[in-house]
CSV table of C-alpha atoms and ligand atoms in Angstrom, one decimal:
chain,number,residue,atom,x,y,z
F,1,MET,CA,183.3,-40.0,73.6
F,2,ILE,CA,180.7,-40.4,76.3
F,3,SER,CA,180.4,-42.6,79.9
F,4,ASN,CA,176.8,-44.3,80.1
F,5,THR,CA,174.6,-43.6,83.3
F,6,THR,CA,174.1,-45.5,86.3
F,7,THR,CA,171.0,-45.3,88.6
F,8,PRO,CA,171.9,-45.8,92.3
F,9,LYS,CA,169.5,-48.8,93.6
F,10,GLY,CA,166.1,-47.4,94.7
F,11,GLU,CA,166.5,-43.8,93.2
F,12,VAL,CA,164.2,-43.0,90.5
F,13,LYS,CA,165.7,-40.6,88.0
F,14,THR,CA,164.3,-37.7,86.1
F,15,HIS,CA,164.8,-36.6,82.6
F,16,THR,CA,162.5,-34.4,80.7
F,17,VAL,CA,162.7,-36.7,77.7
F,18,VAL,CA,163.4,-40.5,77.6
F,19,ILE,CA,164.4,-42.0,74.2
F,20,VAL,CA,164.4,-45.7,74.2
F,21,GLY,CA,166.4,-47.3,71.8
F,22,GLY,CA,169.9,-45.9,70.0
F,23,GLY,CA,169.4,-47.1,66.8
F,24,ALA,CA,168.9,-45.0,63.8
F,25,ALA,CA,165.8,-43.4,64.9
F,26,GLY,CA,166.4,-43.0,68.7
F,27,ILE,CA,169.8,-40.9,67.8
F,28,SER,CA,168.1,-39.1,65.1
F,29,VAL,CA,165.2,-38.0,67.4
F,30,ALA,CA,167.6,-37.0,69.7
F,31,ALA,CA,169.6,-35.0,68.0
F,32,SER,CA,166.2,-33.0,66.2
F,33,ILE,CA,165.1,-32.1,69.4
F,34,HIS,CA,168.3,-30.9,70.9
F,35,LYS,CA,168.5,-28.9,67.4
F,36,ARG,CA,165.5,-27.1,68.2
F,37,ASP,CA,165.8,-26.4,72.4
F,38,ARG,CA,169.2,-26.8,73.7
F,39,ASP,CA,167.8,-26.6,77.1
F,40,ILE,CA,165.7,-30.0,77.4
F,41,GLY,CA,167.1,-32.6,78.9
F,42,ILE,CA,166.9,-36.3,77.1
F,43,ALA,CA,168.3,-39.6,77.9
F,44,ILE,CA,168.5,-42.9,75.6
F,45,ILE,CA,168.0,-45.7,76.7
F,46,GLU,CA,170.0,-48.5,74.9
F,47,PRO,CA,171.7,-51.7,75.9
F,48,ALA,CA,174.0,-52.2,72.7
F,49,SER,CA,177.5,-51.8,72.8
F,50,THR,CA,177.9,-51.4,68.8
F,51,HIS,CA,175.5,-49.0,66.4
F,52,HIS,CA,175.2,-50.5,63.2
F,53,TYR,CA,174.0,-49.3,59.9
F,54,GLN,CA,171.7,-51.8,58.5
F,55,PRO,CA,171.1,-51.0,55.1
F,56,GLY,CA,175.0,-51.1,54.1
F,57,TRP,CA,174.7,-55.2,55.2
F,58,THR,CA,172.9,-55.6,51.8
F,59,MET,CA,175.5,-54.3,49.9
F,60,VAL,CA,178.2,-56.2,52.2
F,61,GLY,CA,176.4,-58.9,50.8
F,62,GLY,CA,176.7,-58.5,47.4
F,63,GLY,CA,180.2,-57.5,48.0
F,64,VAL,CA,180.7,-54.0,47.5
F,65,PHE,CA,181.2,-52.8,51.3
F,66,ARG,CA,183.8,-54.1,53.5
F,67,PRO,CA,181.6,-54.6,56.8
F,68,GLU,CA,183.4,-52.9,58.8
F,69,VAL,CA,181.9,-49.3,57.6
F,70,THR,CA,178.9,-50.8,58.4
F,71,SER,CA,179.1,-50.2,62.2
F,72,ARG,CA,180.5,-47.8,64.9
F,73,PRO,CA,181.1,-48.3,68.8
F,74,MET,CA,177.7,-46.9,70.2
F,75,PRO,CA,179.5,-44.0,72.5
F,76,GLU,CA,180.6,-42.4,69.2
F,77,VAL,CA,177.3,-42.4,67.9
F,78,ILE,CA,175.4,-41.6,71.2
F,79,PRO,CA,175.2,-37.7,71.7
F,80,PRO,CA,177.2,-35.7,73.9
F,81,PHE,CA,174.6,-34.2,75.0
F,82,VAL,CA,172.4,-37.3,76.3
F,83,SER,CA,172.9,-39.4,79.1
F,84,TRP,CA,173.0,-42.6,78.1
F,85,TYR,CA,171.6,-45.5,80.0
F,86,GLN,CA,173.0,-48.9,78.6
F,87,LYS,CA,170.4,-51.2,79.3
F,88,ALA,CA,167.0,-52.3,78.4
F,89,VAL,CA,163.6,-51.4,78.7
F,90,THR,CA,161.7,-54.0,80.3
F,91,ALA,CA,158.3,-52.5,80.5
F,92,VAL,CA,156.6,-49.2,80.0
F,93,ASP,CA,154.4,-47.9,83.3
F,94,GLN,CA,152.2,-44.7,81.3
F,95,ASP,CA,150.1,-44.3,84.6
F,96,LYS,CA,153.8,-43.1,86.7
F,97,ASN,CA,155.8,-42.0,83.8
F,98,GLN,CA,157.8,-44.2,84.1
F,99,VAL,CA,159.7,-46.8,82.2
F,100,VAL,CA,161.3,-49.7,83.8
F,101,LEU,CA,164.6,-50.9,83.2
F,102,ASP,CA,166.2,-54.8,83.0
F,103,ASP,CA,168.4,-54.2,86.7
F,104,GLY,CA,164.6,-53.3,88.0
F,105,SER,CA,165.5,-49.4,88.3
F,106,CYS,CA,163.1,-46.9,86.5
F,107,ILE,CA,163.6,-43.8,85.2
F,108,GLU,CA,160.8,-41.0,85.0
F,109,TYR,CA,160.4,-38.3,81.9
F,110,LYS,CA,158.0,-36.0,81.0
F,111,ALA,CA,157.6,-37.2,77.5
F,112,LEU,CA,158.8,-40.7,76.2
F,113,VAL,CA,159.8,-41.6,72.7
F,114,LEU,CA,159.5,-45.5,71.8
F,115,ALA,CA,162.4,-46.2,69.0
F,116,PRO,CA,163.3,-50.3,69.9
F,117,GLY,CA,163.1,-51.3,66.6
F,118,LEU,CA,161.7,-54.7,65.9
F,119,GLU,CA,162.7,-58.4,67.2
F,120,LEU,CA,163.6,-60.8,64.5
F,121,ASN,CA,161.6,-63.8,65.2
F,122,TRP,CA,164.3,-66.1,64.2
F,123,SER,CA,162.9,-69.2,66.3
F,124,GLY,CA,159.2,-68.2,63.9
F,125,ILE,CA,161.8,-70.5,61.7
F,126,GLU,CA,162.0,-74.1,63.1
F,127,GLY,CA,165.9,-75.1,62.4
F,128,LEU,CA,166.8,-71.5,61.3
F,129,GLU,CA,168.7,-69.8,63.8
F,130,ALA,CA,170.8,-73.5,64.2
F,131,ALA,CA,171.1,-73.8,60.3
F,132,LEU,CA,172.4,-69.6,59.8
F,133,GLY,CA,176.4,-69.6,59.2
F,134,SER,CA,177.1,-72.7,57.7
F,135,ASN,CA,175.7,-75.5,55.3
F,136,GLY,CA,174.8,-72.3,52.9
F,137,VAL,CA,172.6,-71.1,55.2
F,138,THR,CA,172.8,-67.3,55.6
F,139,SER,CA,170.8,-64.0,55.9
F,140,ASN,CA,171.7,-60.4,55.6
F,141,TYR,CA,169.1,-59.6,58.2
F,142,ARG,CA,172.1,-60.8,60.9
F,143,GLU,CA,174.3,-58.5,62.3
F,144,GLY,CA,177.8,-60.0,60.8
F,145,MET,CA,176.5,-62.7,58.5
F,146,ALA,CA,176.6,-60.4,55.4
F,147,SER,CA,180.3,-61.6,54.7
F,148,TYR,CA,178.9,-64.9,54.6
F,149,THR,CA,176.6,-64.3,52.4
F,150,TRP,CA,179.1,-62.7,50.1
F,151,ASP,CA,181.3,-66.0,50.0
F,152,MET,CA,178.6,-68.2,49.5
F,153,VAL,CA,177.6,-66.3,46.6
F,154,GLN,CA,181.2,-66.2,44.9
F,155,ASN,CA,181.9,-70.2,45.8
F,156,LEU,CA,178.3,-71.3,44.1
F,157,LYS,CA,179.2,-72.3,40.5
F,158,GLN,CA,176.5,-75.2,39.9
F,159,GLY,CA,173.4,-76.0,42.3
F,160,ARG,CA,170.1,-74.5,43.5
F,161,ALA,CA,170.0,-71.2,45.4
F,162,LEU,CA,166.9,-70.5,47.6
F,163,PHE,CA,165.9,-66.6,48.6
F,164,SER,CA,163.4,-66.3,50.8
F,165,GLN,CA,161.0,-63.4,51.8
F,166,PRO,CA,158.4,-63.8,55.2
F,167,PRO,CA,155.2,-62.7,55.6
F,168,MET,CA,154.9,-58.4,55.6
F,169,PRO,CA,156.0,-55.9,57.3
F,170,ILE,CA,159.4,-56.5,58.0
F,171,LYS,CA,162.2,-54.0,57.6
F,172,CYS,CA,163.2,-52.9,54.1
F,173,ALA,CA,160.8,-54.9,52.2
F,174,GLY,CA,163.0,-55.1,49.4
F,175,ALA,CA,165.8,-56.8,51.3
F,176,PRO,CA,165.1,-60.2,50.4
F,177,GLN,CA,164.9,-59.4,47.0
F,178,LYS,CA,168.1,-57.1,46.7
F,179,ALA,CA,170.4,-59.7,48.0
F,180,MET,CA,168.9,-62.1,45.5
F,181,TYR,CA,169.6,-59.7,42.4
F,182,LEU,CA,172.8,-59.0,43.7
F,183,SER,CA,173.4,-62.5,44.1
F,184,ALA,CA,172.5,-63.2,40.4
F,185,ASP,CA,174.1,-59.9,38.6
F,186,TYR,CA,177.3,-61.8,40.2
F,187,TRP,CA,176.4,-65.3,38.9
F,188,LEU,CA,175.4,-63.9,35.1
F,189,LYS,CA,178.5,-62.3,34.8
F,190,GLN,CA,180.9,-64.8,36.0
F,191,GLY,CA,178.7,-67.2,33.7
F,192,VAL,CA,177.6,-69.5,35.5
F,193,GLN,CA,173.8,-68.8,35.6
F,194,SER,CA,172.8,-71.3,33.1
F,195,LYS,CA,174.2,-74.2,36.0
F,196,LEU,CA,172.3,-72.3,38.9
F,197,ASP,CA,168.8,-72.9,39.7
F,198,VAL,CA,167.6,-70.0,41.5
F,199,GLN,CA,164.3,-69.7,43.2
F,200,PHE,CA,162.3,-66.8,45.0
F,201,HIS,CA,159.6,-67.9,47.5
F,202,ASN,CA,157.8,-65.2,48.6
F,203,ALA,CA,155.3,-65.4,51.8
F,204,GLY,CA,153.7,-62.4,49.9
F,205,ALA,CA,151.1,-62.9,46.6
F,206,VAL,CA,153.3,-59.7,44.7
F,207,LEU,CA,156.9,-59.1,44.3
F,208,PHE,CA,156.8,-55.5,45.7
F,209,GLY,CA,153.6,-53.7,47.4
F,210,VAL,CA,153.7,-50.6,45.0
F,211,PRO,CA,152.7,-51.8,41.7
F,212,ALA,CA,154.6,-48.9,39.6
F,213,TYR,CA,157.8,-50.4,41.0
F,214,VAL,CA,156.5,-54.3,39.6
F,215,PRO,CA,157.6,-54.3,36.0
F,216,ALA,CA,161.2,-53.3,36.1
F,217,LEU,CA,161.5,-56.0,39.0
F,218,GLU,CA,159.9,-58.5,36.3
F,219,ALA,CA,162.2,-57.7,34.1
F,220,TYR,CA,165.5,-58.6,36.3
F,221,ILE,CA,163.5,-61.4,37.2
F,222,GLU,CA,163.4,-62.6,33.2
F,223,LYS,CA,167.1,-61.3,33.1
F,224,TYR,CA,168.4,-63.4,35.5
F,225,GLY,CA,166.0,-66.9,34.9
F,226,ILE,CA,164.6,-66.3,38.6
F,227,ASP,CA,162.1,-69.0,39.3
F,228,VAL,CA,159.2,-67.1,41.4
F,229,ASN,CA,157.2,-68.6,44.0
F,230,PHE,CA,154.3,-66.6,45.7
F,231,GLN,CA,152.6,-67.7,48.6
F,232,SER,CA,155.2,-69.9,49.8
F,233,THR,CA,156.8,-69.5,53.0
F,234,LEU,CA,159.7,-70.6,54.4
F,235,VAL,CA,158.8,-72.7,57.6
F,236,ALA,CA,162.0,-74.8,58.3
F,237,VAL,CA,165.8,-75.7,57.8
F,238,ASN,CA,167.9,-78.6,58.2
F,239,GLY,CA,171.3,-77.2,57.6
F,240,PRO,CA,173.3,-80.8,57.7
F,241,ALA,CA,170.5,-82.1,54.9
F,242,LYS,CA,170.7,-79.1,53.0
F,243,ILE,CA,166.9,-78.6,52.8
F,244,ALA,CA,164.2,-75.8,53.4
F,245,VAL,CA,160.6,-76.6,54.1
F,246,PHE,CA,157.9,-74.3,52.1
F,247,ARG,CA,154.4,-73.8,53.2
F,248,THR,CA,151.8,-72.9,50.4
F,249,PRO,CA,148.0,-73.0,50.3
F,250,GLY,CA,146.3,-75.8,48.7
F,251,ALA,CA,143.5,-76.2,46.8
F,252,ASP,CA,141.6,-77.8,49.5
F,253,GLY,CA,141.5,-74.9,51.5
F,254,ASN,CA,144.4,-76.7,53.6
F,255,HIS,CA,148.1,-75.9,53.5
F,256,GLN,CA,150.7,-78.3,52.1
F,257,GLU,CA,154.7,-78.4,53.0
F,258,ARG,CA,157.3,-78.6,50.1
F,259,GLU,CA,160.6,-79.8,51.0
F,260,VAL,CA,163.3,-78.2,48.7
F,261,SER,CA,167.1,-79.0,48.8
F,262,PHE,CA,169.8,-76.5,48.2
F,263,ASP,CA,173.6,-75.2,47.7
F,264,MET,CA,172.8,-71.8,49.4
F,265,LEU,CA,169.7,-70.6,51.5
F,266,HIS,CA,169.0,-66.3,51.9
F,267,ALA,CA,166.5,-66.6,54.5
F,268,VAL,CA,165.0,-63.7,56.2
F,269,PRO,CA,163.1,-64.4,59.4
F,270,PRO,CA,159.4,-63.1,60.4
F,271,GLN,CA,159.7,-59.9,62.3
F,272,ARG,CA,157.7,-58.1,65.3
F,273,ALA,CA,157.6,-55.4,67.6
F,274,PRO,CA,159.5,-56.1,71.0
F,275,LYS,CA,157.5,-58.3,73.4
F,276,PHE,CA,157.3,-55.4,76.4
F,277,ILE,CA,155.6,-53.3,73.2
F,278,ARG,CA,153.4,-55.9,71.6
F,279,GLU,CA,152.4,-57.3,75.0
F,280,SER,CA,151.0,-53.8,76.1
F,281,THR,CA,148.4,-51.8,76.2
F,282,LEU,CA,150.6,-49.7,73.9
F,283,ALA,CA,150.0,-51.8,70.7
F,284,ASN,CA,147.8,-51.9,67.9
F,285,GLU,CA,145.6,-54.8,66.8
F,286,GLY,CA,148.8,-56.4,65.2
F,287,GLY,CA,151.3,-56.2,68.0
F,288,TRP,CA,152.8,-53.2,67.0
F,289,LEU,CA,153.2,-49.2,68.4
F,290,ASP,CA,149.8,-47.7,67.9
F,291,LEU,CA,151.0,-44.2,66.6
F,292,GLU,CA,148.1,-41.3,65.2
F,293,ASP,CA,149.7,-41.4,61.4
F,294,ASP,CA,150.8,-37.8,60.9
F,295,THR,CA,151.7,-36.3,64.8
F,296,LEU,CA,153.5,-40.0,65.0
F,297,ARG,CA,152.5,-39.4,69.4
F,298,HIS,CA,150.7,-42.4,71.0
F,299,LYS,CA,147.1,-42.6,69.8
F,300,THR,CA,146.1,-42.7,73.6
F,301,VAL,CA,148.8,-41.8,75.7
F,302,PRO,CA,149.6,-38.0,75.1
F,303,ASN,CA,153.1,-37.9,76.2
F,304,ILE,CA,154.1,-40.8,74.3
F,305,PHE,CA,155.8,-40.5,70.5
F,306,GLY,CA,157.0,-43.1,68.4
F,307,LEU,CA,158.9,-43.5,64.8
F,308,GLY,CA,161.0,-46.5,62.9
F,309,ASP,CA,160.5,-50.2,62.8
F,310,VAL,CA,158.5,-50.0,66.0
F,311,SER,CA,155.4,-48.2,64.6
F,312,GLY,CA,152.0,-49.6,63.5
F,313,THR,CA,151.9,-46.3,61.1
F,314,GLY,CA,151.5,-48.4,57.3
F,315,ASN,CA,154.7,-47.0,55.6
F,316,ALA,CA,157.5,-48.8,54.8
F,317,LYS,CA,160.3,-49.6,57.6
F,318,THR,CA,163.2,-47.7,56.6
F,319,ALA,CA,165.9,-45.6,57.7
F,320,ALA,CA,164.7,-43.1,55.2
F,321,ALA,CA,161.5,-43.0,56.6
F,322,VAL,CA,163.4,-42.5,60.2
F,323,ARG,CA,165.0,-39.4,58.2
F,324,LYS,CA,161.6,-38.0,57.5
F,325,GLN,CA,159.8,-39.1,61.3
F,326,ALA,CA,162.4,-37.7,63.2
F,327,PRO,CA,162.0,-33.9,62.7
F,328,VAL,CA,158.5,-34.4,62.9
F,329,VAL,CA,158.6,-36.2,66.3
F,330,ALA,CA,160.9,-33.1,67.6
F,331,GLU,CA,158.8,-30.9,66.8
F,332,ASN,CA,155.2,-31.9,68.0
F,333,LEU,CA,157.0,-33.4,70.8
F,334,ILE,CA,158.0,-29.8,71.9
F,335,ALA,CA,154.7,-28.5,70.9
F,336,SER,CA,153.0,-30.6,73.6
F,337,LEU,CA,156.1,-29.6,76.4
F,338,ARG,CA,154.9,-26.2,75.9
F,339,ASN,CA,151.2,-26.8,75.7
F,340,GLU,CA,150.8,-25.6,71.9
F,341,PRO,CA,149.0,-27.5,68.7
F,342,MET,CA,151.5,-29.9,67.3
F,343,ARG,CA,152.0,-28.7,63.5
F,344,ALA,CA,154.2,-31.1,62.3
F,345,ALA,CA,152.5,-34.0,59.5
F,346,TYR,CA,154.7,-37.3,58.6
F,347,LEU,CA,153.2,-38.1,55.2
F,348,GLY,CA,154.5,-42.0,55.6
F,349,TYR,CA,157.3,-41.5,53.3
F,350,GLY,CA,159.2,-44.8,53.0
F,351,SER,CA,162.3,-45.2,50.4
F,352,CYS,CA,163.8,-48.5,49.4
F,353,PRO,CA,166.4,-48.6,46.8
F,354,LEU,CA,166.3,-52.1,45.1
F,355,THR,CA,169.7,-52.5,44.2
F,356,VAL,CA,168.9,-55.1,40.9
F,357,GLU,CA,172.6,-54.9,39.8
F,358,ASN,CA,175.9,-54.3,40.9
F,359,GLY,CA,176.0,-50.7,39.6
F,360,LYS,CA,172.0,-49.7,39.0
F,361,ILE,CA,168.8,-48.9,41.5
F,362,VAL,CA,165.6,-49.6,41.1
F,363,LEU,CA,164.8,-46.6,43.7
F,364,ALA,CA,161.3,-46.8,45.0
F,365,GLU,CA,160.0,-43.6,47.1
F,366,PHE,CA,156.5,-43.8,48.4
F,367,GLY,CA,154.5,-42.6,51.0
F,368,TYR,CA,150.9,-43.5,52.3
F,369,GLY,CA,148.5,-45.9,50.6
F,370,GLY,CA,151.9,-46.4,47.9
F,371,VAL,CA,151.5,-43.0,46.2
F,372,LEU,CA,154.7,-42.0,44.8
F,373,GLN,CA,156.7,-39.4,46.8
F,374,PRO,CA,160.1,-38.9,45.0
F,375,SER,CA,162.6,-36.7,46.5
F,376,PHE,CA,165.0,-36.7,44.1
F,377,PRO,CA,165.5,-35.1,40.2
F,378,LYS,CA,164.5,-37.6,37.7
F,379,TRP,CA,168.1,-38.5,36.6
F,380,ILE,CA,168.2,-40.0,40.1
F,381,ASN,CA,165.0,-41.6,40.2
F,382,ASP,CA,163.0,-41.4,37.2
F,383,GLY,CA,160.2,-43.1,38.8
F,384,THR,CA,160.3,-47.1,37.4
F,385,GLN,CA,163.8,-47.7,35.9
F,386,ALA,CA,167.2,-48.7,37.6
F,387,THR,CA,169.4,-45.8,37.1
F,388,LYS,CA,173.4,-45.4,37.6
F,389,ALA,CA,172.9,-42.1,39.7
F,390,ALA,CA,170.8,-44.0,42.5
F,391,TRP,CA,173.2,-46.9,42.9
F,392,TRP,CA,175.9,-43.7,43.5
F,393,LEU,CA,173.5,-41.9,45.8
F,394,LYS,CA,173.6,-45.5,47.5
F,395,ALA,CA,176.8,-46.8,47.5
F,396,LYS,CA,178.7,-43.3,47.8
F,397,GLN,CA,176.6,-40.8,49.4
F,398,LEU,CA,173.8,-42.3,51.6
F,399,PRO,CA,176.4,-43.7,54.5
F,400,THR,CA,177.9,-40.2,55.0
F,401,LEU,CA,175.0,-38.9,54.8
F,402,TYR,CA,173.7,-41.2,57.8
F,403,TRP,CA,176.8,-41.1,60.0
F,404,HIS,CA,177.5,-37.4,59.5
F,405,GLY,CA,173.5,-35.9,58.7
F,406,MET,CA,170.7,-37.8,59.9
F,407,LEU,CA,172.3,-38.8,63.0
F,408,LYS,CA,173.5,-35.3,63.8
F,409,GLY,CA,171.1,-33.7,63.3
F,410,ARG,CA,171.2,-32.3,59.7
F,411,GLU,CA,167.7,-32.7,58.4
F,412,TRP,CA,168.7,-33.2,54.4
F,413,LEU,CA,165.3,-33.4,52.3
F,414,ALA,CA,163.1,-33.9,55.5
F,415,ARG,CA,161.7,-30.7,56.4
F,416,PRO,CA,157.8,-31.9,58.2
F,417,ALA,CA,154.2,-31.2,56.4
F,418,VAL,CA,151.9,-29.0,57.7
F,419,ARG,CA,148.9,-30.1,59.4
F,420,SER,CA,145.7,-28.7,58.1
F,421,THR,CA,144.1,-29.6,61.4
F,422,ASN,CA,145.4,-28.8,64.9
F,423,ASP,CA,145.2,-30.2,68.3
A,1,LIG,P1,167.1,-49.8,64.8
A,1,LIG,O1,167.8,-49.5,64.0
A,1,LIG,O2,167.2,-51.5,64.5
A,1,LIG,O3,167.7,-49.6,66.6
A,1,LIG,C1,166.4,-49.9,67.2
A,1,LIG,C2,167.8,-50.1,68.6
A,1,LIG,O4,166.8,-50.0,69.4
A,1,LIG,C3,168.7,-50.7,68.8
A,1,LIG,O5,169.8,-50.3,68.8
A,1,LIG,C4,168.6,-51.6,69.8
A,1,LIG,O6,169.4,-52.6,70.6
A,1,LIG,C5,167.9,-50.9,70.8
A,1,LIG,N1,166.7,-51.8,71.6
A,1,LIG,C6,165.7,-52.7,71.7
A,1,LIG,N2,165.0,-52.9,72.0
A,1,LIG,C7,165.4,-52.4,73.4
A,1,LIG,C8,164.9,-52.3,74.7
A,1,LIG,N3,163.9,-53.1,75.6
A,1,LIG,N4,165.1,-51.1,75.4
A,1,LIG,C9,166.1,-50.0,75.2
A,1,LIG,N5,166.9,-50.4,73.7
A,1,LIG,C10,165.9,-51.1,72.7
A,1,LIG,N6,166.7,-49.0,55.5
A,1,LIG,C11,166.4,-48.3,54.3
A,1,LIG,O7,166.7,-47.0,54.7
A,1,LIG,N7,167.0,-48.4,53.0
A,1,LIG,C12,167.1,-49.6,52.8
A,1,LIG,O8,168.1,-50.1,51.6
A,1,LIG,C13,168.1,-50.5,54.4
A,1,LIG,N8,168.2,-51.9,53.7
A,1,LIG,C14,168.3,-52.7,54.8
A,1,LIG,C15,168.8,-53.7,54.7
A,1,LIG,C16,168.5,-54.6,55.6
A,1,LIG,C17,169.3,-55.9,55.5
A,1,LIG,C18,168.2,-54.5,57.1
A,1,LIG,C19,168.3,-54.7,58.3
A,1,LIG,C20,167.7,-53.2,57.3
A,1,LIG,C21,167.3,-52.4,56.2
A,1,LIG,N9,167.0,-50.9,56.0
A,1,LIG,C22,167.1,-49.6,55.1
A,1,LIG,C23,166.0,-51.2,57.5
A,1,LIG,C24,166.2,-50.0,58.4
A,1,LIG,O9,167.7,-50.4,59.2
A,1,LIG,C25,165.8,-49.7,59.8
A,1,LIG,O10,164.4,-49.0,59.0
A,1,LIG,C26,166.6,-48.6,60.9
A,1,LIG,O11,167.3,-49.1,61.3
A,1,LIG,C27,165.0,-48.0,61.6
A,1,LIG,O12,165.5,-47.7,62.7
A,1,LIG,P2,165.2,-48.0,64.2
A,1,LIG,O13,165.6,-47.2,65.2
A,1,LIG,O14,163.5,-48.2,64.2
A,1,LIG,O15,165.6,-49.9,64.7
């Protein structure tokens, strides 16, 4: 156990490395830095009391994991060698090398790592937040709500089930579909599929951003008889009336709104970087943290690095990406503290285990530009087809690898590539 640190009023504490966020990225990078240099003083600023293994929420929504296995008290996850401030950062003052906390105090750094994840913009869909958790409206993206998804799936015997996907980028771009496939598989096995109208409403124009995986997903869409609606964006929900409103582009260039009644709605909100990033000069045009693709150093502020969902790099926002990013940030940050060239490169790896049925997964692994980057043998990841071995990996191995590997600095399959040019 670790006790958290407080700052007496007016005093500015200094740490060599300050990490903002104690999620998958913040904890992993702290462990990777410490593994390489035990003398570097590290602080983590993280307001939450609980750490979540979010990739497990899909499995909770599909009735595979118990919800408890996806969460741990934050003090059990924060490494003993860091100073933990249980506060939120409200601003970065890069001229003074300080972060401002929500109690008004400041902490000074030599190097800063920004890993605050992303913000789920629930209010971006009118009525959704109020509707969640009753009348069949649910979301695996909401902390604690995946169990309600599984309740709804088990209770639904007839009627209409809607699954929505917002505009990209979102974390784990496959997760809206994963919820749908696991639900449809259950309904098929229960013999109620023919009494259900299952619809997928995707704000985008394709099933998945990397074409190699689309045929396998299309085969499951056909198997489950799912009605796919592209460029159909969920914009409003009326829970008590059980009505969802979708916006689609009309032929005349104007948008049209369409009401669809439902018995169950699995909704995913639009997503954006936290306000203190997106409204700062550290953000790119899209509001995400403006990092160099390979070094993960900020493009204009050389003692700031970043990783995880907040990043403006073009990779899939996943914990799998974090697994590869943490050692790259650790190596490059230490090199920059020592005034040495940065040699480690991140090639954009991300992975999405698409749970197409209970017992099988299409394991998508790819880097920048959708280039396939398989890291497992063919019997686990054969490139495009669902395998039982990939399910075994996700259901039996990955949670342990997360808690006891990634968060502890055991860098499994995560050796950084070497940069071809040096600064
Ligand atoms: P997070 O883990 O979200 O952590 C961010 C942390 O920053 C939080 O603890 C937060 O409290 C803290 N924070 C926020 N604001 C501040 C602030 N102002 N000051 C200080 N701290 C702050 N990934 C996969 O690899 N495979 C999957 O199968 C998969 N499935 C998923 C399914 C679902 C339903 C969801 C929701 C996610 C899934 N992911 C999956 C994505 C994965 O969980 C994220 O990509 C990963 O957690 C990103 O790590 P992060 O540290 O950037 O963000």
